[in-house]
XYZ file of C-alpha atoms in Angstrom:
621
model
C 131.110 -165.794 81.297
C 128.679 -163.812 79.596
C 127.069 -164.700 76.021
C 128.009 -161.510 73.452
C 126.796 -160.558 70.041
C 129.482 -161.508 67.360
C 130.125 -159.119 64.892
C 132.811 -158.635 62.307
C 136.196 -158.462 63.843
C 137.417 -154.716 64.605
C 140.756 -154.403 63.841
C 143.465 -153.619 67.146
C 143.488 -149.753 67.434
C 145.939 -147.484 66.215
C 149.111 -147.530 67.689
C 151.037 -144.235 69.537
C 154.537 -144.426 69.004
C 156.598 -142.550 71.446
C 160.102 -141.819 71.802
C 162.336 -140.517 73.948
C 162.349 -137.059 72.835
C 158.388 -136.603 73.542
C 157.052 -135.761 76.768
C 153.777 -136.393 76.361
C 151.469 -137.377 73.692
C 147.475 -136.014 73.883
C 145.637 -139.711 73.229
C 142.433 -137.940 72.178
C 139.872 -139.913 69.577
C 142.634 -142.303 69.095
C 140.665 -145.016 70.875
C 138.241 -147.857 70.594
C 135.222 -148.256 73.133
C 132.784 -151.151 74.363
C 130.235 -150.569 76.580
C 129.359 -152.892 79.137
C 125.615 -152.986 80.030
C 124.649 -154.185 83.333
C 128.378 -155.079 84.085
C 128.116 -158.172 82.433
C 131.308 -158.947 80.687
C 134.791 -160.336 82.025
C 138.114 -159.137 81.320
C 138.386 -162.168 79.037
C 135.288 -161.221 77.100
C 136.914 -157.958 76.258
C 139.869 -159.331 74.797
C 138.348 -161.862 72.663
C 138.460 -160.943 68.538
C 135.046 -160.926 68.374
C 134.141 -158.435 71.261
C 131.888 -155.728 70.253
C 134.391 -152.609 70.554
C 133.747 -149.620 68.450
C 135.936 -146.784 67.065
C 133.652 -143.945 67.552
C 134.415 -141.795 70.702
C 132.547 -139.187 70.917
C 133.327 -136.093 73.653
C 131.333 -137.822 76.342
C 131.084 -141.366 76.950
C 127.184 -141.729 76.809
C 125.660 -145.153 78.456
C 122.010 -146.122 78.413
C 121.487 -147.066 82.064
C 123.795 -145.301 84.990
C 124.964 -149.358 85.925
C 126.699 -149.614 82.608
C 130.424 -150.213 82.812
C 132.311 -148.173 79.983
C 135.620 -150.221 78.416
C 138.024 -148.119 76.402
C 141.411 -149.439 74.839
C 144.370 -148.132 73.118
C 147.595 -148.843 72.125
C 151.042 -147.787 72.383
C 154.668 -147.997 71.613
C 158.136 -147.384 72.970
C 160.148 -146.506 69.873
C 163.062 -145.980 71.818
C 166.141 -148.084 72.279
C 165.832 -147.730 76.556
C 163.066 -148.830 78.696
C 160.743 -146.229 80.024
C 158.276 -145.317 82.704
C 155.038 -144.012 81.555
C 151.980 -142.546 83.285
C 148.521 -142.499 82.119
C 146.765 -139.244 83.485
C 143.015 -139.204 83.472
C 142.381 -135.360 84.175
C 138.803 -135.937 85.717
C 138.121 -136.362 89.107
C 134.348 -137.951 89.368
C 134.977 -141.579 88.173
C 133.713 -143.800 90.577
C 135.127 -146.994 89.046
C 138.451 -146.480 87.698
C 141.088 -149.508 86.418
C 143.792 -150.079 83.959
C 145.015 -153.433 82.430
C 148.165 -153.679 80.264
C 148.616 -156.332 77.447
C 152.268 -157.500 75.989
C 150.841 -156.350 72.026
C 153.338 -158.940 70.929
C 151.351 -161.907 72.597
C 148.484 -163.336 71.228
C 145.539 -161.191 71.242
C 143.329 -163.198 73.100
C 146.051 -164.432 75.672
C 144.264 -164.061 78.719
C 147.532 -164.340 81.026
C 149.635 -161.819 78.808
C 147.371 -159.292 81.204
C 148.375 -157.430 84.186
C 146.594 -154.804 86.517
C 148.063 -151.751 86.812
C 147.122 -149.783 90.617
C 146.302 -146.368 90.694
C 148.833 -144.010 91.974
C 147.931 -142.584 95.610
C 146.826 -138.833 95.464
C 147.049 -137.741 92.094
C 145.431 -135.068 90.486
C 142.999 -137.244 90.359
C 144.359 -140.242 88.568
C 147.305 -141.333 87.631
C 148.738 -144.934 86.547
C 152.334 -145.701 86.442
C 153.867 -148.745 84.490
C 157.364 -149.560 82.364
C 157.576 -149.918 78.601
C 160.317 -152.104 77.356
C 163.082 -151.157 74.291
C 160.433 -151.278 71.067
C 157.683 -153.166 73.237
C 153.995 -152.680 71.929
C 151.649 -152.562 74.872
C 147.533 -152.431 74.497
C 145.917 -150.583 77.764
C 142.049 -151.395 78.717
C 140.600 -148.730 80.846
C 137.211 -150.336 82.982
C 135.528 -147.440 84.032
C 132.705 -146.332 85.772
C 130.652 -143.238 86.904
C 126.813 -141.677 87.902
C 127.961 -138.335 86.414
C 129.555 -136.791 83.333
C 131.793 -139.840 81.464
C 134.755 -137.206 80.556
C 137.678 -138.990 79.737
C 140.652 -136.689 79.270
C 143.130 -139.039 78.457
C 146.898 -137.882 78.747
C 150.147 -140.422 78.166
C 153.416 -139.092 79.930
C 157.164 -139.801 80.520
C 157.696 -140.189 84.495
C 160.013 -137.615 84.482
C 157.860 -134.995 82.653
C 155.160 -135.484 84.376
C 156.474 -135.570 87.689
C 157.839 -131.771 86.993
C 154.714 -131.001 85.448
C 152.933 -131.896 88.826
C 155.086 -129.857 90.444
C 153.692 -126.661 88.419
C 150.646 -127.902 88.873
C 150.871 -128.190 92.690
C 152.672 -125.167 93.123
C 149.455 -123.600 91.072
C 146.626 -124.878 92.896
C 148.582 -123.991 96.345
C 148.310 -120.400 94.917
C 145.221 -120.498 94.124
C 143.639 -122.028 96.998
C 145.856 -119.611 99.158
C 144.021 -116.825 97.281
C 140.515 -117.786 97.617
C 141.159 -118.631 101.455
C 142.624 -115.212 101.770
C 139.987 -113.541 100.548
C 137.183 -115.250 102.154
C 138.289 -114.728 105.376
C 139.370 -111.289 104.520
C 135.659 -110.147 103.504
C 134.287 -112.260 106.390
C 136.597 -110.117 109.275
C 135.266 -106.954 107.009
C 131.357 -108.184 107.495
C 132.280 -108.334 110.774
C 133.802 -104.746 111.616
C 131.373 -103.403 108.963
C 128.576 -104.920 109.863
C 127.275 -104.627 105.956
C 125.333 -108.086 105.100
C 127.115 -107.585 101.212
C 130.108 -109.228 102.780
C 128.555 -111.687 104.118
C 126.900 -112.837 100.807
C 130.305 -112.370 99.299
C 132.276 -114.513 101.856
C 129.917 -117.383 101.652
C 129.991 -116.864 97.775
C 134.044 -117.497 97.606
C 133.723 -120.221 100.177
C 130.910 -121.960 97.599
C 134.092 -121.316 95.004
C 136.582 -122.930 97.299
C 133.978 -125.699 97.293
C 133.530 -126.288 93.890
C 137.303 -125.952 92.559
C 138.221 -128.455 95.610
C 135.981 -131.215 93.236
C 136.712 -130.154 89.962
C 140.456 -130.041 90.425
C 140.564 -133.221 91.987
C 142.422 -131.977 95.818
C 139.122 -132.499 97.623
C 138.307 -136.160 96.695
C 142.660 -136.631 96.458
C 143.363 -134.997 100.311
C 140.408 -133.778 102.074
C 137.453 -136.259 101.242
C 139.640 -139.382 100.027
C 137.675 -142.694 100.237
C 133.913 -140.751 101.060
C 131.931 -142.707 98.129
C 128.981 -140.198 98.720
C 130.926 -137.331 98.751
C 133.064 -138.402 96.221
C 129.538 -139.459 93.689
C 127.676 -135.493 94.826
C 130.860 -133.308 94.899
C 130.295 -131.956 91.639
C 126.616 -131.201 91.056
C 126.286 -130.460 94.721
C 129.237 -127.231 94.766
C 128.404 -126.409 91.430
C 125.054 -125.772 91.911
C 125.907 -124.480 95.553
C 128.122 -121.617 93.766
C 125.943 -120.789 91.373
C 123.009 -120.290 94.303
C 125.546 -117.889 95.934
C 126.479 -116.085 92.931
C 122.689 -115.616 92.435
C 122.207 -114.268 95.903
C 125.134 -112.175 95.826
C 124.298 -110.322 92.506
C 121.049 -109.903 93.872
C 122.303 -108.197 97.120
C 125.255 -106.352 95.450
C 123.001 -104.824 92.647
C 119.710 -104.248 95.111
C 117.297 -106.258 92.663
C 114.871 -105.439 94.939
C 114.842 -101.670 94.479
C 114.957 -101.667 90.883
C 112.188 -104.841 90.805
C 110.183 -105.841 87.273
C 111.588 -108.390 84.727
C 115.214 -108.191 86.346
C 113.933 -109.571 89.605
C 111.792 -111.729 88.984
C 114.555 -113.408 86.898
C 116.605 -113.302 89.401
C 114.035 -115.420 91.745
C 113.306 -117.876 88.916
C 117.440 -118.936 89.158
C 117.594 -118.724 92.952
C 114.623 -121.070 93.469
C 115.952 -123.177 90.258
C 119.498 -123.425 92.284
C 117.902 -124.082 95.641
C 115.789 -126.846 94.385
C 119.360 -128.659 92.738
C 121.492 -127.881 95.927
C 118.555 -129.978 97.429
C 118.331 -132.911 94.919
C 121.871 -133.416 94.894
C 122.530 -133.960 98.558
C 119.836 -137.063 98.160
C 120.364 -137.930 94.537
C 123.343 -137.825 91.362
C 122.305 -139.294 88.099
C 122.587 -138.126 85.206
C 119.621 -136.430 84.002
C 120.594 -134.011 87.180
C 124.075 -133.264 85.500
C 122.140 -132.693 82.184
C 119.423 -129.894 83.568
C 122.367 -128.324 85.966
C 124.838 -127.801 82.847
C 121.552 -125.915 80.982
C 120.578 -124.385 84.153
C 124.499 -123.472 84.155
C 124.587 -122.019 80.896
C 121.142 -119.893 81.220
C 122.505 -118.332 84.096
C 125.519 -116.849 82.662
C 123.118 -115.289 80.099
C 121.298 -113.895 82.720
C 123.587 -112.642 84.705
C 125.446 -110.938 82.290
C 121.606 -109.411 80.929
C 121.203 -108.324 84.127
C 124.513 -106.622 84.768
C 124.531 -104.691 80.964
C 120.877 -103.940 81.789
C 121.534 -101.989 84.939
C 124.795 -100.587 83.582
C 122.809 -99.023 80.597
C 120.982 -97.297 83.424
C 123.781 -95.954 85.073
C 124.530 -98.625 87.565
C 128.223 -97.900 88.674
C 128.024 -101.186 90.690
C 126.882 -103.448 87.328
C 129.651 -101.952 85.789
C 131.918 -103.157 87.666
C 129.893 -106.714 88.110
C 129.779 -106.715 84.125
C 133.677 -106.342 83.885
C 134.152 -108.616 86.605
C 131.974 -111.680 85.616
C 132.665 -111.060 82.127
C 135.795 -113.578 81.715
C 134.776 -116.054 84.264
C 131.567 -116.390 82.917
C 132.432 -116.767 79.171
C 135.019 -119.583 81.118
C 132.280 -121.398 82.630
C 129.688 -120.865 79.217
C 133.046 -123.046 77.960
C 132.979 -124.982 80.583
C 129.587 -126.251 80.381
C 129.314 -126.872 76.849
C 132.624 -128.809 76.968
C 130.399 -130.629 80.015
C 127.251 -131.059 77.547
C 129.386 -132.390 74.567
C 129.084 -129.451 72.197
C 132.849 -128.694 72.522
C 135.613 -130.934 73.188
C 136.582 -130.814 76.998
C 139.988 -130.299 77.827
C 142.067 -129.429 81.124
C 143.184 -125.976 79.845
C 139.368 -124.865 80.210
C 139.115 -125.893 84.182
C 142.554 -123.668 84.339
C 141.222 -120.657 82.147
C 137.891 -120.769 84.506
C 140.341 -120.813 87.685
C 141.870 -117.802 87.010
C 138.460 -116.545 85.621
C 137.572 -117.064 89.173
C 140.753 -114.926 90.869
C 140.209 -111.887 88.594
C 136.602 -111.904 89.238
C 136.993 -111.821 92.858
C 139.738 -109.665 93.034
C 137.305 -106.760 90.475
C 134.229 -108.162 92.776
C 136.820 -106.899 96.258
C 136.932 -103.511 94.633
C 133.842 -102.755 93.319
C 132.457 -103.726 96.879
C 134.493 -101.694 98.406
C 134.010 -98.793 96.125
C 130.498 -99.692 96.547
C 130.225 -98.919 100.427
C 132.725 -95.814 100.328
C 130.334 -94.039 97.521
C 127.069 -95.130 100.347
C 129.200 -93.553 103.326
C 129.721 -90.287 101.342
C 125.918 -90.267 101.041
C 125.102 -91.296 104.588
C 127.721 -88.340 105.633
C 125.765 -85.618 102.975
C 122.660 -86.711 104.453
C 123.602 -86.004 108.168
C 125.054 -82.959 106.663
C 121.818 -82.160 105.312
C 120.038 -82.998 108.645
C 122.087 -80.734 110.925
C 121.096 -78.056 108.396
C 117.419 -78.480 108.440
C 117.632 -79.321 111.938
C 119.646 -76.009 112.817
C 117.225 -73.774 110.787
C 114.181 -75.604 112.357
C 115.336 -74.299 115.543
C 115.936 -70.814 114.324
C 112.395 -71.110 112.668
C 111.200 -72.402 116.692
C 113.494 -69.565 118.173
C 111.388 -66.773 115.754
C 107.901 -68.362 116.706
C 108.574 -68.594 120.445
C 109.661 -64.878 120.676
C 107.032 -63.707 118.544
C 104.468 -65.417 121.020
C 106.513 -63.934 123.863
C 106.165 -60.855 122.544
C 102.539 -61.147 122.167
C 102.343 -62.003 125.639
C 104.358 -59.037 127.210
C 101.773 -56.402 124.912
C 98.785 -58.451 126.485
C 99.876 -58.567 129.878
C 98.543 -55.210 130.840
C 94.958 -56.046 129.502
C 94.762 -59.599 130.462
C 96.375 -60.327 134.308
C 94.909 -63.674 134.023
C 97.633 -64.775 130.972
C 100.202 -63.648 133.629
C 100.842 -67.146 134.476
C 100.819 -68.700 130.830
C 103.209 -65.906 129.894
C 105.582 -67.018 132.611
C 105.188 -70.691 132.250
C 106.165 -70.011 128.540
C 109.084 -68.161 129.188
C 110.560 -70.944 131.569
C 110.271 -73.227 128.410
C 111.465 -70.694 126.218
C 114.559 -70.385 128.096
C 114.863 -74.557 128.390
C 114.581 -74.986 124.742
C 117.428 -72.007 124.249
C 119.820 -73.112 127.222
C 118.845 -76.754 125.214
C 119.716 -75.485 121.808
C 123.001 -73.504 123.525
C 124.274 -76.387 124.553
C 123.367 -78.524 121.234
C 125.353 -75.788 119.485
C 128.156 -75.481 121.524
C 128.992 -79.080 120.512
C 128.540 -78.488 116.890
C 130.624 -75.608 117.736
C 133.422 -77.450 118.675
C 133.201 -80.414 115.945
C 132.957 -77.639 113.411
C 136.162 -75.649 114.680
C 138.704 -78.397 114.691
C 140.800 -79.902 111.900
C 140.391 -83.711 111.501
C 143.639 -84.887 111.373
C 145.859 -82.563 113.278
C 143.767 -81.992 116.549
C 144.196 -77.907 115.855
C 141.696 -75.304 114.955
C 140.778 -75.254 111.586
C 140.672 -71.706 109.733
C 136.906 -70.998 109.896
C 137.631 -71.068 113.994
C 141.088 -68.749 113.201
C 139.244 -66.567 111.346
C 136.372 -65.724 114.165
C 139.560 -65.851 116.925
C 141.466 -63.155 114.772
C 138.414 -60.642 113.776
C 137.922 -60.789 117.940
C 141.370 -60.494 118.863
C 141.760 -57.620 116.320
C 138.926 -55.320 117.375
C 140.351 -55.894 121.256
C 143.861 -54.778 120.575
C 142.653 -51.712 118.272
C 140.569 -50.490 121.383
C 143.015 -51.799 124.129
C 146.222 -50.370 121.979
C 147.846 -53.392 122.466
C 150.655 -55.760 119.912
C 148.816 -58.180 117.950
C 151.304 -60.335 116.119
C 150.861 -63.153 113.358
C 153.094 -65.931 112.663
C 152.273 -67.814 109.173
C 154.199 -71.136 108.333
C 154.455 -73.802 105.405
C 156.382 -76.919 105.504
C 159.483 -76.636 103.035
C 159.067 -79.280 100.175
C 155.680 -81.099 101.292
C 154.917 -81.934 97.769
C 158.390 -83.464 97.229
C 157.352 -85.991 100.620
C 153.632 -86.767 99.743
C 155.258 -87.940 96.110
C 158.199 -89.713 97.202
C 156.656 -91.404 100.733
C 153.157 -91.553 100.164
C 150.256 -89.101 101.634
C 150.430 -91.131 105.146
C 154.009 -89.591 105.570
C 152.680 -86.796 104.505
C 150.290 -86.641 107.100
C 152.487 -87.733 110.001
C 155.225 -85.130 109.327
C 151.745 -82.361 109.500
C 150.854 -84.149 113.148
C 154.455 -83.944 114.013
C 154.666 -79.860 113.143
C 151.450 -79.454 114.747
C 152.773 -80.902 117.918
C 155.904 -79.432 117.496
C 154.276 -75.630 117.158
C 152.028 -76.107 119.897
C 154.419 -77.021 122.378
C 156.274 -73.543 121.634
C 153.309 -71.574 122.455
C 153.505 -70.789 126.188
C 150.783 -68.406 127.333
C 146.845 -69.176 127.218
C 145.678 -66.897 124.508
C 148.577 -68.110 122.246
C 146.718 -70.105 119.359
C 147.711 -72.032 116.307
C 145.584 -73.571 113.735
C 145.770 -75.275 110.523
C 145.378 -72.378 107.537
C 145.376 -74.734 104.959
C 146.836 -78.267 103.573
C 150.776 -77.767 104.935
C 150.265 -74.192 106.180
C 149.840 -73.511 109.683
C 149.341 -69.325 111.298
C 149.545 -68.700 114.621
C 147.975 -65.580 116.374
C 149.772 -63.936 119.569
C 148.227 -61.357 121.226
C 149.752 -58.919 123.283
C 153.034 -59.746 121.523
C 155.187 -56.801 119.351
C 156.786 -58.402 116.240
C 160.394 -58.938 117.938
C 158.852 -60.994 120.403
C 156.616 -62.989 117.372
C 160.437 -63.327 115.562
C 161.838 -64.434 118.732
C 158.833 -67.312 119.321
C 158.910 -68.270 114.965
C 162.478 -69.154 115.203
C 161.864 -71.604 118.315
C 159.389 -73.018 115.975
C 161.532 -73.041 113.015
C 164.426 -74.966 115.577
C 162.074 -77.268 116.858
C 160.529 -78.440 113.724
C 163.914 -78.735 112.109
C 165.427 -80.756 115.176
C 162.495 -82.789 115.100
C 163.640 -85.395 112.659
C 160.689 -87.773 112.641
C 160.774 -91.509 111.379
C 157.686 -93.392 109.576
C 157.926 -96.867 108.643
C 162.366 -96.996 109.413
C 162.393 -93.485 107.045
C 163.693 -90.840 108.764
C 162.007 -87.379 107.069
C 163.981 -84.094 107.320
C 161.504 -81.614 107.994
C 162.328 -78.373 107.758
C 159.499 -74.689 108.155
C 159.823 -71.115 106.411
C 157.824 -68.623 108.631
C 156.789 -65.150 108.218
C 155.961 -62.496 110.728
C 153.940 -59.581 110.788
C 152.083 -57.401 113.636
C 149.329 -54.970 113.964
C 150.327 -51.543 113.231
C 149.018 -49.179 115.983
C 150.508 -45.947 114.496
C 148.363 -45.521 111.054
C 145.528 -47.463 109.277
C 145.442 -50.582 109.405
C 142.999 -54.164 109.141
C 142.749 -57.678 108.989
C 142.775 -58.753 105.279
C 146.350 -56.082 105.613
C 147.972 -57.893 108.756
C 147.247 -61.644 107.212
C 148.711 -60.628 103.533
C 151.815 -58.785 105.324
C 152.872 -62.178 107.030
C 152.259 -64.033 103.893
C 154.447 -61.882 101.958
C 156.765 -62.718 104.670
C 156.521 -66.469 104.331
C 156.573 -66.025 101.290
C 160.254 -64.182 100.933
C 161.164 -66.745 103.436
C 160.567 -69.447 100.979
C 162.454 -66.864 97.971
C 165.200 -66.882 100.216
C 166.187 -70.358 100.824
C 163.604 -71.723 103.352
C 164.072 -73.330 106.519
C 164.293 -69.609 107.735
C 162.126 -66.878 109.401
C 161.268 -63.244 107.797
C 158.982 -60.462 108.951
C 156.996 -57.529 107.477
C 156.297 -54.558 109.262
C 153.903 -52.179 108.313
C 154.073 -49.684 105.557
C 151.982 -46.319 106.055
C 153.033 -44.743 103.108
C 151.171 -47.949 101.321
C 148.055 -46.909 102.854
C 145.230 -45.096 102.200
């Protein structure tokens, strides 16, 4: 046994009386503590009257050397007249060395055999001991415990029954929440994937270094996934923690492009990655204390940076650090809590792991967004770039077309006084006409993206309005009908704001469909005009023959009846009709307003109809 100091005795500590009304009761300061340096002393040396316990108990259980054994005892009281079953939770996860004895308070104090060991209860959150408490019996409970890390020592007394249901809540919580994070990791990893854009890359492994971390510092890793792994069990926490904040690092520095905007903010930014790399390293081979000391610091600094770095660029005009600010902002004033609760400045308790959980699914879910908003505002300016190229690159070639027939030119005038440039002339014009049958063809393809509407398949207007100025001047000079059919769906704005703008677009791909099945001969056209208006233009067709082909579209489209997502949509078309007037004076602008007046007395009249407009010469000039 070993040889102690003896001081004056220290009275028994103060008792918790709890009834049967009270759930739980918070054990906080109430407490006395002994340390045990060098694991020298015996249960029985604890117990003694003269054993050097102290009342002070401070936030964190501070020991000189990492082999010191902390002792802690309390006592308690069941004030009621039944017996009950009481658990003692310990709400932190990275005690190596963790036992509970319970003492009759009724025998004598130093009774050595009035003693019993109470086992820990297999995976809890992360401990848990369970024992009975007779009708007014006094108990006194020593806690032996023991750790290379942070000594937090959340203590927590419960009724069986309440804290069973509360570790239901609890469960069903963390199953939520580790649901979440999963989700989204693999989420952003399939988008890396498909997107090929390295941001979600740095992202995914970001929330897997979350997963990581929450795993140790809610207890389910070292309970479920890593039970009985001493090392793992001893590293967990400095080794995710600083593994999440190296990721976090990384990601902010890919996610705002630090190395665009450079200076001060990147060079901060490479101070904290190499800081975080060089504890990620130390904590795979090493856990003491001193490490869980310059982490918490490191911890704290970068929060402060990061959020410097996100207002910084957001006072510049950053949308992205924006969105970064208002994302980190909660979790990181979470885990500024967090780590001074760690470092003893405030008093740790569970509710701050919780607040920095759901810190963590609102900044991931604002993190999601802004990344995605992110790489939609980069494709709009990859697609005005190429925009921008095709017009350079089009006017280069006229510029080329110019220069080549100027030198052509040149070459014809020269021809008579120089026979000997016959040759080069020719030799030119075979290259000339390579580069234009070249440039014919590279138009004709950016002829036919530029003529077609995106989502229906059909021509687009600017293509309609070159088909009808042709088609025009051919049946003015032939004398032949030219007639115009115009149509808008009836109540599109009513379906785009009761279904959604995808049902809105399906019932436009179903009425293009529809009207282009109607259309029989080969120079019968439709296009889309405009949002949910559609024109057709028939040539060699007299307006009774247009009326006759706008009510098989009007029939079709209404017997149509499509379904999107088990909705059936009634779709229903008002068209007008108008044709080119061969008898007095008449023009485009003239035919196109005549069948829109049409449509347009269509829709006065009820819709789901067809009306036509002939021409007026007495309107005419």
């Amino acid at each position: 046994m070993a040889t102690v100091a003896v001081p004056a005795a220290l009275p028994a500590p103060e008792i918790l009386k709890m009834d049967a009304s009270q759930k739980s009761i918070d054990i906080g300061n109430r407490l006395q503590r002994l340390i045990d340096p060098g694991n020298t002393f015996t249960l029985n040396d604890i117990i003694q009257p003269d054993a050097p316990w102290k009342n002070e108990y401070p936030p964190i259980l501070h020991t000189k050397s990492a082999d010191d054994i902390v002792w802690v005892r309390f006592s308690i009281q069941n004030t009621s007249p039944s017996r009950q079953s009481m658990v003692l939770n310990i709400d932190w996860p990275f005690w190596s060395l963790m036992e509970l004895y319970v003492q009759d308070g009724d025998a004598a104090h130093s009774n050595f055999d009035s003693i019993k060991s109470v086992a820990v209860k297999k995976n809890r959150l992360p401990f848990a001991f369970e024992f009975p408490c007779l009708p007014n019996q006094q108990l006194i409970l020593y806690l032996r415990v023991h750790s290379t890390g942070v000594n937090l020592l959340p203590l927590k007394l419960w009724q069986q029954e309440a804290y069973e249901k509360m570790g239901l809540y609890r469960n069903l919580f963390l199953g939520i929440f580790f649901g979440f994070l999963i989700a989204m990791c693999l989420y952003n990893a399939s988008l890396s994937f498909f997107t090929q854009d390295n941001s979600y890359i740095y992202y995914s492994v970001y929330v897997l270094s979350v997963i990581l971390y929450c795993l140790s510092m809610t207890g389910v890793g070292s309970a479920y996934l890593w039970a009985g792994n001493t090392w793992l069990n001893g590293h967990a926490y400095g080794l995710f923690s600083s593994f999440s904040f190296l990721m976090a690092t990384l990601f902010i520095r890919r996610f705002l492009r630090l190395r665009r905007v450079g200076g001060w903010l990147l060079v901060l930014s490479n101070i904290f990655a190499v800081f975080w790399i060089i504890m990620t390293i130390l904590f795979v081979v090493y856990s003491g204390k001193w490490m869980i000391y310059f982490e918490n610091v490191g911890a704290v600094l970068s929060c402060v940076a990061g959020l410097l770095t996100t207002i910084t660029l957001w006072c510049k005009g950053s949308i992205a650090a924006k969105y970064m600010t208002i994302a980190w902002t909660l979790l990181i004033l979470a885990t500024f809590v967090l780590m001074m609760g760690l470092a003893g400045v405030v008093r740790y308790q569970p509710v701050i792991q919780h607040s920095q959980n759901i810190g963590f699914i609102l900044e991931l879910l604002l993190l999601s967004l802004a990344l995605a908003d992110r790489i939609k505002r980069e494709r709009g300016e990859k697609e005005a770039a190429q925009e921008l190229s095709i017009k350079l690159y089009n006017e280069a070639v006229e510029a080329k077309e110019r220069e080549m027939q100027a030198q052509a030119r040149t070459l014809a005038v020269e021809r008579a006084a120089k026979n000997d440039l016959e040759e080069q002339v020719s030799r030119r014009t075979r290259e000339l006409q390579n580069t234009l049958s070249q440039l014919e063809s590279a138009n004709k393809k950016l002829g036919l993206m530029s003529r077609t509407d995106g989502l229906t398949g059909l021509f687009n207007r600017r293509y309609f309005d070159e088909a009808f100025e042709e088609e025009f001047k051919r049946a003015i000079r032939q004398g032949q009908p030219l007639s115009v059919i115009m149509g808008d769906i009836d109540h599109f704005k009513r379906i785009n704001d009761t279904h959604g703008h995808q049902v809105g677009d399906e019932c436009l791909n179903v009425l293009a469909s529809t009207w282009q099945t109607r259309l029989k001969r080969a120079g019968d056209m439709v296009a889309r005009y405009g949002g949910e208006e559609f024109v057709s233009l028939l040539p060699n067709t007299d307006i009774n023959d247009a009326k006759k082909i706008a009510e098989q579209i009007r029939t079709a489209v209404e017997a149509v009846n499509p379904k999107y997502a088990g909705i059936h949509i009634k779709l229903s078309i008002s068209l007008g009709v108008s044709s080119l007037s061969l008898l007095g004076k008449d023009d485009t602008d003239a035919l196109l307003q005549r069948a829109d007046n049409a449509l347009y007395e269509a829709k006065t009249q009820g819709r789901n109809r067809v009306e036509i407009k002939e021409f007026e010469s007495d309107n005419r000039a």
